[in-house]
């Protein structure tokens, strides 16, 4: 029996084309910058995002940490959303490894951080204060329901950054989901950021890896920091080969994941005891809440797991399901049927 795994889009397996590309990949030692497949992935990624250069790294977490290390000195400050992955889910690396002070501002329900709040948070020059250096944004905004940040919003924050001599790092783990959902060229979403990270290992279905994109000079420093953190890998063209296939073949189909997520959300609103904020369901993530005391959150997870359907409880009353390449429309219908039954029991 198929397991319907809706825990995350990171559970995706490499496609047959990726496995073939991995088998056939031309390899070299990437720490010597000798691996032709990695070099090619980095060039394709930089071009795709409209940046001068790119660097392949093991994870999105390392991509964000390296970017912070390049942009900020110890004791400087980065503005981060209180719902951001960098603040919530990266083991405090910004502070612990970077010595960078996180200045936390609330994420609005639409994933943005209010421009007025950002302006008010920027420190004046004063010996008491940490120096504000960096604004970090996340697109799509995972914990806000995978909502995409718009081109307009990026431009607004760029103006604030320019007026205050600040840099912008964009955690674009799912930037291609944002581009597909908004129907814009991904470059329009990245042009206003000084650095961008994105994941190959989520909706794009590659097994491992993220890219950091920015200026040549930024990537030069990023490479040194990657080495320092132990992220210099050798014949890593075996992974980059899958990444190239991901960028060639797996972006347009994200629209199917978004359609499946919307169908899932619409179905959940029809189940007694559950509620979804449909406005937030614009990409492949569906958060929904339990509104009844008749069944415990854990019991829902357990009973669904017995039916081979997996998803996460991410709060006392809150669940998350994520659609991806391994989930088809039949799986969505099965999930809704079984969930309705579990809630009625
Ligand atoms: C998954 C994710 C990351 C980190 O990626 P890993 O490869 O799991 O380290 C960073 N930011 C966001 C928004 C993510 O969803």
CSV table of N, CA, C and O in Angstrom, one decimal, residues 221-270:
chain,number,residue,atom,x,y,z
A,221,UNK,N,33.5,35.1,-1.2
A,221,UNK,CA,33.6,35.0,0.3
A,221,UNK,C,32.7,33.9,0.8
A,221,UNK,O,33.0,33.2,1.8
A,222,UNK,N,31.6,33.6,0.1
A,222,UNK,CA,30.7,32.5,0.5
A,222,UNK,C,31.5,31.2,0.4
A,222,UNK,O,31.4,30.3,1.2
A,223,UNK,N,32.3,31.0,-0.7
A,223,UNK,CA,33.1,29.8,-0.9
A,223,UNK,C,34.0,29.5,0.3
A,223,UNK,O,34.2,28.4,0.8
A,224,UNK,N,34.7,30.6,0.8
A,224,UNK,CA,35.6,30.5,1.9
A,224,UNK,C,34.8,30.1,3.2
A,224,UNK,O,35.2,29.2,3.9
A,225,UNK,N,33.6,30.7,3.4
A,225,UNK,CA,32.8,30.4,4.5
A,225,UNK,C,32.2,28.9,4.4
A,225,UNK,O,32.1,28.2,5.5
A,226,UNK,N,31.9,28.5,3.2
A,226,UNK,CA,31.5,27.1,3.1
A,226,UNK,C,32.6,26.2,3.5
A,226,UNK,O,32.3,25.2,4.2
A,227,UNK,N,33.8,26.4,3.1
A,227,UNK,CA,34.9,25.6,3.5
A,227,UNK,C,35.1,25.6,5.1
A,227,UNK,O,35.2,24.6,5.7
A,228,UNK,N,34.9,26.8,5.6
A,228,UNK,CA,35.1,26.9,7.1
A,228,UNK,C,34.1,26.1,7.8
A,228,UNK,O,34.4,25.5,8.9
A,229,UNK,N,32.8,26.0,7.3
A,229,UNK,CA,31.8,25.3,8.0
A,229,UNK,C,31.8,23.8,7.6
A,229,UNK,O,31.0,23.0,8.1
A,230,UNK,N,32.7,23.4,6.8
A,230,UNK,CA,32.9,22.0,6.5
A,230,UNK,C,31.9,21.5,5.4
A,230,UNK,O,31.6,20.4,5.2
A,231,UNK,N,31.5,22.5,4.6
A,231,UNK,CA,30.6,22.2,3.5
A,231,UNK,C,31.3,22.1,2.1
A,231,UNK,O,30.6,22.0,1.1
A,232,UNK,N,32.6,22.0,2.1
A,232,UNK,CA,33.3,21.8,0.8
A,232,UNK,C,33.2,20.3,0.5
A,232,UNK,O,33.7,19.5,1.3
A,233,UNK,N,32.7,20.0,-0.7
A,233,UNK,CA,32.5,18.6,-1.0
A,233,UNK,C,33.3,18.3,-2.3
A,233,UNK,O,33.7,19.2,-3.0
A,234,UNK,N,33.6,17.0,-2.5
A,234,UNK,CA,34.5,16.7,-3.5
A,234,UNK,C,33.8,16.3,-4.9
A,234,UNK,O,33.4,17.2,-5.6
A,235,UNK,N,33.6,15.0,-5.2
A,235,UNK,CA,33.0,14.7,-6.5
A,235,UNK,C,31.5,14.8,-6.4
A,235,UNK,O,30.7,13.9,-6.6
A,236,UNK,N,31.1,16.1,-6.1
A,236,UNK,CA,29.7,16.3,-5.8
A,236,UNK,C,28.8,16.6,-7.0
A,236,UNK,O,27.7,16.9,-6.9
A,237,UNK,N,29.5,16.4,-8.2
A,237,UNK,CA,28.7,16.4,-9.4
A,237,UNK,C,27.6,15.3,-9.4
A,237,UNK,O,26.6,15.5,-10.1
A,238,UNK,N,27.8,14.3,-8.6
A,238,UNK,CA,26.7,13.3,-8.5
A,238,UNK,C,25.4,13.9,-8.0
A,238,UNK,O,24.3,13.4,-8.3
A,239,UNK,N,25.6,14.9,-7.1
A,239,UNK,CA,24.4,15.6,-6.6
A,239,UNK,C,24.0,16.7,-7.6
A,239,UNK,O,22.8,17.0,-7.8
A,240,UNK,N,25.0,17.4,-8.1
A,240,UNK,CA,24.7,18.6,-9.0
A,240,UNK,C,23.9,18.1,-10.2
A,240,UNK,O,23.1,18.8,-10.7
A,241,UNK,N,24.2,16.9,-10.7
A,241,UNK,CA,23.6,16.4,-11.9
A,241,UNK,C,22.1,16.3,-11.7
A,241,UNK,O,21.3,16.7,-12.6
A,242,UNK,N,21.7,15.8,-10.5
A,242,UNK,CA,20.2,15.8,-10.2
A,242,UNK,C,19.7,17.2,-10.2
A,242,UNK,O,18.5,17.5,-10.6
A,243,UNK,N,20.5,18.1,-9.6
A,243,UNK,CA,20.0,19.5,-9.5
A,243,UNK,C,19.8,20.2,-10.9
A,243,UNK,O,18.8,20.9,-11.1
A,244,UNK,N,20.6,19.8,-11.9
A,244,UNK,CA,20.4,20.4,-13.2
A,244,UNK,C,19.1,19.9,-13.8
A,244,UNK,O,18.3,20.6,-14.4
A,245,UNK,N,18.8,18.6,-13.6
A,245,UNK,CA,17.5,18.0,-14.1
A,245,UNK,C,16.4,18.7,-13.4
A,245,UNK,O,15.4,19.1,-14.0
A,246,UNK,N,16.6,19.0,-12.0
A,246,UNK,CA,15.5,19.7,-11.3
A,246,UNK,C,15.2,21.0,-11.9
A,246,UNK,O,14.0,21.3,-12.1
A,247,UNK,N,16.2,21.8,-12.3
A,247,UNK,CA,16.0,23.1,-12.8
A,247,UNK,C,15.4,23.0,-14.3
A,247,UNK,O,14.6,23.9,-14.7
A,248,UNK,N,15.8,22.0,-15.0
A,248,UNK,CA,15.3,21.8,-16.4
A,248,UNK,C,13.9,21.3,-16.4
A,248,UNK,O,13.1,21.7,-17.3
A,249,UNK,N,13.5,20.4,-15.5
A,249,UNK,CA,12.3,19.6,-15.7
A,249,UNK,C,11.3,19.8,-14.7
A,249,UNK,O,10.1,19.3,-14.8
A,250,UNK,N,11.6,20.3,-13.5
A,250,UNK,CA,10.7,20.2,-12.4
A,250,UNK,C,10.1,21.5,-11.9
A,250,UNK,O,9.4,21.5,-10.9
A,251,UNK,N,10.3,22.6,-12.6
A,251,UNK,CA,9.8,23.8,-12.1
A,251,UNK,C,8.3,24.0,-12.6
A,251,UNK,O,7.4,24.3,-11.8
A,252,UNK,N,8.1,23.9,-13.9
A,252,UNK,CA,6.7,24.2,-14.4
A,252,UNK,C,5.6,23.3,-13.7
A,252,UNK,O,4.5,23.7,-13.5
A,253,UNK,N,6.0,22.1,-13.4
A,253,UNK,CA,5.0,21.2,-12.8
A,253,UNK,C,4.6,21.5,-11.3
A,253,UNK,O,3.7,21.0,-10.8
A,254,UNK,N,5.4,22.5,-10.7
A,254,UNK,CA,5.0,23.0,-9.4
A,254,UNK,C,3.5,23.5,-9.4
A,254,UNK,O,2.8,23.4,-8.4
A,255,UNK,N,3.0,23.9,-10.6
A,255,UNK,CA,1.6,24.3,-10.7
A,255,UNK,C,0.7,23.2,-10.3
A,255,UNK,O,-0.4,23.5,-9.7
A,256,UNK,N,1.0,22.0,-10.6
A,256,UNK,CA,0.2,20.8,-10.2
A,256,UNK,C,0.1,20.7,-8.7
A,256,UNK,O,-0.9,20.4,-8.1
A,257,UNK,N,1.3,20.9,-8.0
A,257,UNK,CA,1.3,20.8,-6.6
A,257,UNK,C,0.4,21.9,-6.0
A,257,UNK,O,-0.3,21.7,-5.0
A,258,UNK,N,0.4,23.1,-6.6
A,258,UNK,CA,-0.4,24.2,-6.1
A,258,UNK,C,-1.9,23.9,-6.3
A,258,UNK,O,-2.7,24.1,-5.4
A,259,UNK,N,-2.2,23.3,-7.4
A,259,UNK,CA,-3.6,22.9,-7.7
A,259,UNK,C,-4.1,21.8,-6.7
A,259,UNK,O,-5.1,21.9,-6.1
A,260,UNK,N,-3.2,20.9,-6.4
A,260,UNK,CA,-3.5,19.8,-5.4
A,260,UNK,C,-3.7,20.4,-4.0
A,260,UNK,O,-4.6,19.9,-3.3
A,261,UNK,N,-2.9,21.4,-3.7
A,261,UNK,CA,-3.0,22.0,-2.4
A,261,UNK,C,-4.3,22.7,-2.2
A,261,UNK,O,-5.0,22.6,-1.2
A,262,UNK,N,-4.7,23.4,-3.3
A,262,UNK,CA,-6.0,24.1,-3.3
A,262,UNK,C,-7.2,23.2,-3.1
A,262,UNK,O,-8.1,23.4,-2.4
A,263,UNK,N,-7.1,22.1,-3.9
A,263,UNK,CA,-8.1,21.0,-3.8
A,263,UNK,C,-8.2,20.5,-2.4
A,263,UNK,O,-9.3,20.3,-1.8
A,264,UNK,N,-7.0,20.2,-1.8
A,264,UNK,CA,-7.0,19.7,-0.5
A,264,UNK,C,-7.6,20.6,0.5
A,264,UNK,O,-8.4,20.3,1.4
A,265,UNK,N,-7.2,21.9,0.4
A,265,UNK,CA,-7.7,22.9,1.4
A,265,UNK,C,-9.2,23.1,1.2
A,265,UNK,O,-9.9,23.1,2.2
A,266,UNK,N,-9.7,23.1,0.0
A,266,UNK,CA,-11.2,23.2,-0.2
A,266,UNK,C,-11.9,22.0,0.4
A,266,UNK,O,-12.9,22.2,1.1
A,267,UNK,N,-11.3,20.8,0.3
A,267,UNK,CA,-11.9,19.6,0.8
A,267,UNK,C,-11.9,19.7,2.4
A,267,UNK,O,-12.9,19.3,3.0
A,268,UNK,N,-10.9,20.2,2.9
A,268,UNK,CA,-10.8,20.2,4.4
A,268,UNK,C,-11.8,21.2,5.0
A,268,UNK,O,-12.4,20.9,6.1
A,269,UNK,N,-12.1,22.3,4.3
A,269,UNK,CA,-13.1,23.2,4.8
A,269,UNK,C,-14.5,22.6,4.9
A,269,UNK,O,-15.3,23.0,5.7
A,270,UNK,N,-14.7,21.5,4.2
A,270,UNK,CA,-16.0,20.8,4.2
A,270,UNK,C,-16.0,19.7,5.3
A,270,UNK,O,-17.0,19.0,5.5
